[in-house]
Amino acid sequence: MAVLVALGSFVMTLVGGWTAHHVTDRRHLVLGFAGGLMLGVVGFDLLPEALHGAGNEVYGVPAALLLFVAGFLVAHIVERLLAMRQAAHGAQEGAEQVPQVGLGAASAMVGHSVADGVAIGASFQVSSTMGYTVALAVITHDFADGFNTYTITRTYGNARRKALAMVGADALAPVVGAASTLLFTIPAQALACYLGFFGGVLLYIAAAEILPEAGHHHPARSTLLCTIAGAALMWLVIGTAGE
């Protein structure tokens, strides 16, 4: 089931790459809604589940919350390091003349998508409800992954063929990640800790990448309403599933 659901990520990533090639004026609404969904999953599902299962405290702080902060910081550090590397190359040669930087950034997106697939598979090991809610968050933000993978690759001077190849790799990555969890079962406490860490990563993606991008060119009320609607939908879905 985890692999079948991960196929939704495959499709959504391809849709994002296709949209990047045929830019539309409604992308900001999709990203705003995706950001709201991701916020809802973290706040209403991942963190409560992690706090319930992780158990131990470290210096008075639940281990799940420490890992949540660690996930947020790791995502931030990785992004900053990548940005500094890109800036250094751009300062020396001009970004458009360093296609390897674009391929490196796109490869990082592929690695991130593998982790998304692992998160889907690991969540299904907790429960079907957890698996579906995490999958929904991953699938919605995979639109942005596909869009950004194509855009980054092309921005740094790579051919359209290479950009499409990277989008294809990014689309397959979550399926591979989800399939890998069929080979092993994660212990319950370790799984809860992982969900806390993944929650921090997901919140960073939503707060630092998806939502700012959604409001950058279109700071419209409709974008904000889509974000609120996404969070409210996750509250409804998770609340209904828990009854």
CSV table of C-alpha atoms in Angstrom, one decimal:
chain,number,residue,atom,x,y,z
A,1,MET,CA,0.0,0.0,0.0
A,2,ALA,CA,2.8,2.4,0.8
A,3,VAL,CA,4.4,1.9,-2.6
A,4,LEU,CA,1.0,2.3,-4.3
A,5,VAL,CA,0.4,5.6,-2.4
A,6,ALA,CA,3.9,6.8,-3.2
A,7,LEU,CA,2.9,6.5,-6.9
A,8,GLY,CA,0.9,9.6,-6.2
A,9,SER,CA,4.1,11.4,-5.4
A,10,PHE,CA,5.5,10.2,-8.8
A,11,VAL,CA,2.5,11.7,-10.6
A,12,MET,CA,2.5,15.0,-8.7
A,13,THR,CA,6.3,15.5,-9.2
A,14,LEU,CA,5.8,15.0,-13.0
A,15,VAL,CA,2.9,17.5,-12.9
A,16,GLY,CA,5.1,20.0,-11.1
A,17,GLY,CA,7.9,19.6,-13.7
A,18,TRP,CA,5.3,19.9,-16.6
A,19,THR,CA,3.9,23.1,-15.0
A,20,ALA,CA,7.4,24.6,-14.7
A,21,HIS,CA,7.8,24.1,-18.4
A,22,HIS,CA,4.4,25.6,-19.1
A,23,VAL,CA,4.2,28.2,-16.3
A,24,THR,CA,0.6,29.0,-15.2
A,25,ASP,CA,-0.7,31.9,-13.1
A,26,ARG,CA,-2.3,29.6,-10.6
A,27,ARG,CA,0.8,28.1,-9.1
A,28,HIS,CA,0.7,30.4,-6.1
A,29,LEU,CA,-2.7,29.0,-5.1
A,30,VAL,CA,-1.5,25.4,-5.3
A,31,LEU,CA,1.6,26.2,-3.3
A,32,GLY,CA,-0.4,28.1,-0.7
A,33,PHE,CA,-2.8,25.1,-0.2
A,34,ALA,CA,0.1,22.7,-0.1
A,35,GLY,CA,1.8,24.8,2.6
A,36,GLY,CA,-1.4,24.7,4.7
A,37,LEU,CA,-1.7,20.9,4.3
A,38,MET,CA,1.9,20.4,5.5
A,39,LEU,CA,1.4,22.7,8.5
A,40,GLY,CA,-1.7,20.7,9.4
A,41,VAL,CA,0.0,17.4,9.1
A,42,VAL,CA,2.9,18.5,11.4
A,43,GLY,CA,0.8,20.2,14.0
A,44,PHE,CA,-2.2,17.8,14.1
A,45,ASP,CA,-0.6,14.4,13.3
A,46,LEU,CA,3.2,14.0,13.3
A,47,LEU,CA,4.0,15.9,16.5
A,48,PRO,CA,1.2,14.3,18.6
A,49,GLU,CA,2.2,10.8,17.4
A,50,ALA,CA,5.9,11.5,18.0
A,51,LEU,CA,5.3,12.8,21.5
A,52,HIS,CA,3.1,9.8,22.3
A,53,GLY,CA,5.6,7.2,21.1
A,54,ALA,CA,9.0,8.6,21.8
A,55,GLY,CA,8.6,8.6,25.5
A,56,ASN,CA,11.9,9.6,27.0
A,57,GLU,CA,12.9,13.1,28.1
A,58,VAL,CA,16.4,14.6,27.7
A,59,TYR,CA,17.1,17.3,30.3
A,60,GLY,CA,13.4,17.9,30.8
A,61,VAL,CA,12.5,18.1,27.1
A,62,PRO,CA,10.7,15.3,25.3
A,63,ALA,CA,13.0,13.5,22.9
A,64,ALA,CA,10.5,14.0,20.1
A,65,LEU,CA,10.6,17.8,20.4
A,66,LEU,CA,14.4,17.8,20.4
A,67,LEU,CA,14.4,15.8,17.2
A,68,PHE,CA,11.7,18.1,15.8
A,69,VAL,CA,14.0,21.1,16.3
A,70,ALA,CA,16.9,19.1,15.0
A,71,GLY,CA,15.0,18.3,11.8
A,72,PHE,CA,14.2,21.9,11.3
A,73,LEU,CA,17.8,23.0,11.9
A,74,VAL,CA,19.3,20.3,9.7
A,75,ALA,CA,17.0,21.3,6.8
A,76,HIS,CA,18.0,25.0,7.3
A,77,ILE,CA,21.7,24.2,7.5
A,78,VAL,CA,21.6,22.1,4.3
A,79,GLU,CA,19.8,24.8,2.5
A,80,ARG,CA,22.2,27.5,3.7
A,81,LEU,CA,25.3,25.4,2.7
A,82,LEU,CA,23.8,24.8,-0.7
A,83,ALA,CA,23.0,28.5,-1.1
A,84,MET,CA,26.5,29.5,-0.1
A,85,ARG,CA,28.0,27.0,-2.6
A,86,GLN,CA,25.8,28.4,-5.4
A,87,ALA,CA,26.7,31.9,-4.5
A,88,ALA,CA,30.4,31.1,-4.5
A,89,HIS,CA,30.1,29.6,-8.0
A,90,GLY,CA,28.0,32.4,-9.2
A,91,ALA,CA,30.4,35.0,-7.9
A,92,GLN,CA,33.3,33.4,-9.7
A,93,GLU,CA,31.8,32.4,-13.0
A,94,GLY,CA,28.2,33.5,-13.2
A,95,ALA,CA,25.4,31.1,-12.3
A,96,GLU,CA,24.3,30.5,-15.8
A,97,GLN,CA,27.8,29.2,-16.6
A,98,VAL,CA,27.9,26.5,-13.9
A,99,PRO,CA,25.5,23.8,-15.0
A,100,GLN,CA,27.0,21.4,-12.4
A,101,VAL,CA,25.6,23.6,-9.6
A,102,GLY,CA,22.1,23.2,-11.0
A,103,LEU,CA,22.6,19.4,-11.3
A,104,GLY,CA,23.9,19.3,-7.8
A,105,ALA,CA,20.9,21.2,-6.4
A,106,ALA,CA,18.5,19.0,-8.4
A,107,SER,CA,20.3,15.9,-7.1
A,108,ALA,CA,19.7,17.1,-3.5
A,109,MET,CA,16.0,17.4,-4.3
A,110,VAL,CA,16.1,13.8,-5.5
A,111,GLY,CA,17.7,12.7,-2.2
A,112,HIS,CA,15.1,14.6,-0.3
A,113,SER,CA,12.4,12.8,-2.2
A,114,VAL,CA,13.8,9.4,-1.3
A,115,ALA,CA,13.5,10.5,2.3
A,116,ASP,CA,9.9,11.5,1.6
A,117,GLY,CA,9.2,8.0,0.4
A,118,VAL,CA,10.8,6.5,3.5
A,119,ALA,CA,8.5,8.7,5.6
A,120,ILE,CA,5.4,7.4,3.8
A,121,GLY,CA,6.5,3.8,4.3
A,122,ALA,CA,7.4,4.4,7.9
A,123,SER,CA,4.1,6.1,8.6
A,124,PHE,CA,2.2,3.1,7.2
A,125,GLN,CA,4.0,1.0,9.8
A,126,VAL,CA,2.4,3.1,12.5
A,127,SER,CA,-1.2,2.9,11.0
A,128,SER,CA,-3.1,3.3,7.8
A,129,THR,CA,-4.4,6.7,9.0
A,130,MET,CA,-0.9,8.0,9.7
A,131,GLY,CA,0.3,6.7,6.4
A,132,TYR,CA,-2.4,8.4,4.4
A,133,THR,CA,-2.1,11.7,6.1
A,134,VAL,CA,1.7,11.8,5.7
A,135,ALA,CA,1.3,10.7,2.1
A,136,LEU,CA,-1.1,13.5,1.4
A,137,ALA,CA,1.3,16.1,2.7
A,138,VAL,CA,4.2,14.6,0.8
A,139,ILE,CA,2.2,14.3,-2.4
A,140,THR,CA,1.0,17.9,-2.3
A,141,HIS,CA,4.5,19.4,-1.8
A,142,ASP,CA,5.9,17.1,-4.5
A,143,PHE,CA,4.3,19.5,-7.0
A,144,ALA,CA,6.7,22.1,-5.7
A,145,ASP,CA,9.6,19.6,-5.8
A,146,GLY,CA,9.0,18.8,-9.5
A,147,PHE,CA,8.5,22.5,-10.3
A,148,ASN,CA,11.7,23.5,-8.5
A,149,THR,CA,13.8,20.6,-9.8
A,150,TYR,CA,13.1,21.6,-13.4
A,151,THR,CA,13.5,25.3,-12.7
A,152,ILE,CA,16.8,24.9,-10.9
A,153,THR,CA,18.3,22.7,-13.5
A,154,ARG,CA,17.3,25.0,-16.3
A,155,THR,CA,18.4,28.2,-14.5
A,156,TYR,CA,22.0,27.0,-14.3
A,157,GLY,CA,22.2,26.5,-18.1
A,158,ASN,CA,21.4,22.8,-18.4
A,159,ALA,CA,19.6,21.5,-21.5
A,160,ARG,CA,15.9,20.8,-21.4
A,161,ARG,CA,16.7,17.1,-21.8
A,162,LYS,CA,18.8,17.0,-18.5
A,163,ALA,CA,16.1,19.0,-16.7
A,164,LEU,CA,13.4,16.5,-17.7
A,165,ALA,CA,15.7,13.6,-16.7
A,166,MET,CA,16.2,15.1,-13.2
A,167,VAL,CA,12.4,15.6,-12.9
A,168,GLY,CA,12.0,11.9,-13.8
A,169,ALA,CA,14.6,10.9,-11.2
A,170,ASP,CA,12.8,13.1,-8.6
A,171,ALA,CA,9.5,11.4,-9.4
A,172,LEU,CA,10.9,7.9,-9.0
A,173,ALA,CA,12.7,8.7,-5.7
A,174,PRO,CA,9.7,8.5,-3.3
A,175,VAL,CA,8.6,5.2,-4.8
A,176,VAL,CA,12.1,3.8,-4.2
A,177,GLY,CA,12.1,5.2,-0.7
A,178,ALA,CA,8.7,3.7,0.1
A,179,ALA,CA,9.6,0.4,-1.3
A,180,SER,CA,12.8,0.2,0.9
A,181,THR,CA,10.6,0.2,4.0
A,182,LEU,CA,9.1,-3.2,2.9
A,183,LEU,CA,12.5,-4.7,3.6
A,184,PHE,CA,12.6,-3.8,7.3
A,185,THR,CA,10.3,-2.8,10.2
A,186,ILE,CA,11.3,0.2,12.3
A,187,PRO,CA,10.9,-0.2,16.1
A,188,ALA,CA,8.0,1.8,17.5
A,189,GLN,CA,10.1,4.2,19.6
A,190,ALA,CA,12.6,4.8,16.8
A,191,LEU,CA,9.7,5.4,14.4
A,192,ALA,CA,8.2,8.0,16.8
A,193,CYS,CA,11.6,9.7,17.0
A,194,TYR,CA,11.9,9.7,13.2
A,195,LEU,CA,8.4,11.2,12.9
A,196,GLY,CA,9.5,14.0,15.2
A,197,PHE,CA,12.6,14.7,13.1
A,198,PHE,CA,10.6,14.5,9.8
A,199,GLY,CA,8.0,16.9,11.2
A,200,GLY,CA,10.8,19.5,11.7
A,201,VAL,CA,12.0,19.0,8.2
A,202,LEU,CA,8.5,19.3,6.8
A,203,LEU,CA,7.7,22.4,8.8
A,204,TYR,CA,10.9,24.0,7.5
A,205,ILE,CA,10.0,23.2,3.9
A,206,ALA,CA,6.5,24.7,4.4
A,207,ALA,CA,7.6,27.8,6.3
A,208,ALA,CA,10.9,28.6,4.5
A,209,GLU,CA,10.2,27.5,0.9
A,210,ILE,CA,6.6,26.7,0.0
A,211,LEU,CA,4.7,29.6,1.7
A,212,PRO,CA,7.3,32.3,0.9
A,213,GLU,CA,7.3,31.1,-2.8
A,214,ALA,CA,3.5,31.1,-2.8
A,215,GLY,CA,3.3,34.7,-1.7
A,216,HIS,CA,6.4,36.1,-3.5
A,217,HIS,CA,4.8,37.1,-6.8
A,218,HIS,CA,1.2,36.9,-5.7
A,219,PRO,CA,0.7,38.3,-2.1
A,220,ALA,CA,-3.0,37.9,-2.7
A,221,ARG,CA,-5.7,37.2,-0.1
A,222,SER,CA,-6.7,34.1,-2.1
A,223,THR,CA,-3.3,32.6,-1.5
A,224,LEU,CA,-3.7,33.1,2.3
A,225,LEU,CA,-7.2,31.6,2.2
A,226,CYS,CA,-5.8,28.6,0.4
A,227,THR,CA,-3.2,28.1,3.1
A,228,ILE,CA,-5.8,28.4,5.9
A,229,ALA,CA,-8.1,26.0,3.9
A,230,GLY,CA,-5.2,23.4,3.7
A,231,ALA,CA,-4.6,23.5,7.4
A,232,ALA,CA,-8.3,23.3,8.2
A,233,LEU,CA,-8.8,20.4,5.8
A,234,MET,CA,-6.1,18.4,7.6
A,235,TRP,CA,-7.7,19.2,11.0
A,236,LEU,CA,-11.0,17.8,9.6
A,237,VAL,CA,-9.4,14.7,8.0
A,238,ILE,CA,-7.3,13.8,11.1
A,239,GLY,CA,-10.2,14.5,13.5
A,240,THR,CA,-12.6,12.4,11.4
A,241,ALA,CA,-10.1,9.5,11.2
A,242,GLY,CA,-9.5,9.6,14.9
A,243,GLU,CA,-13.2,9.2,15.8
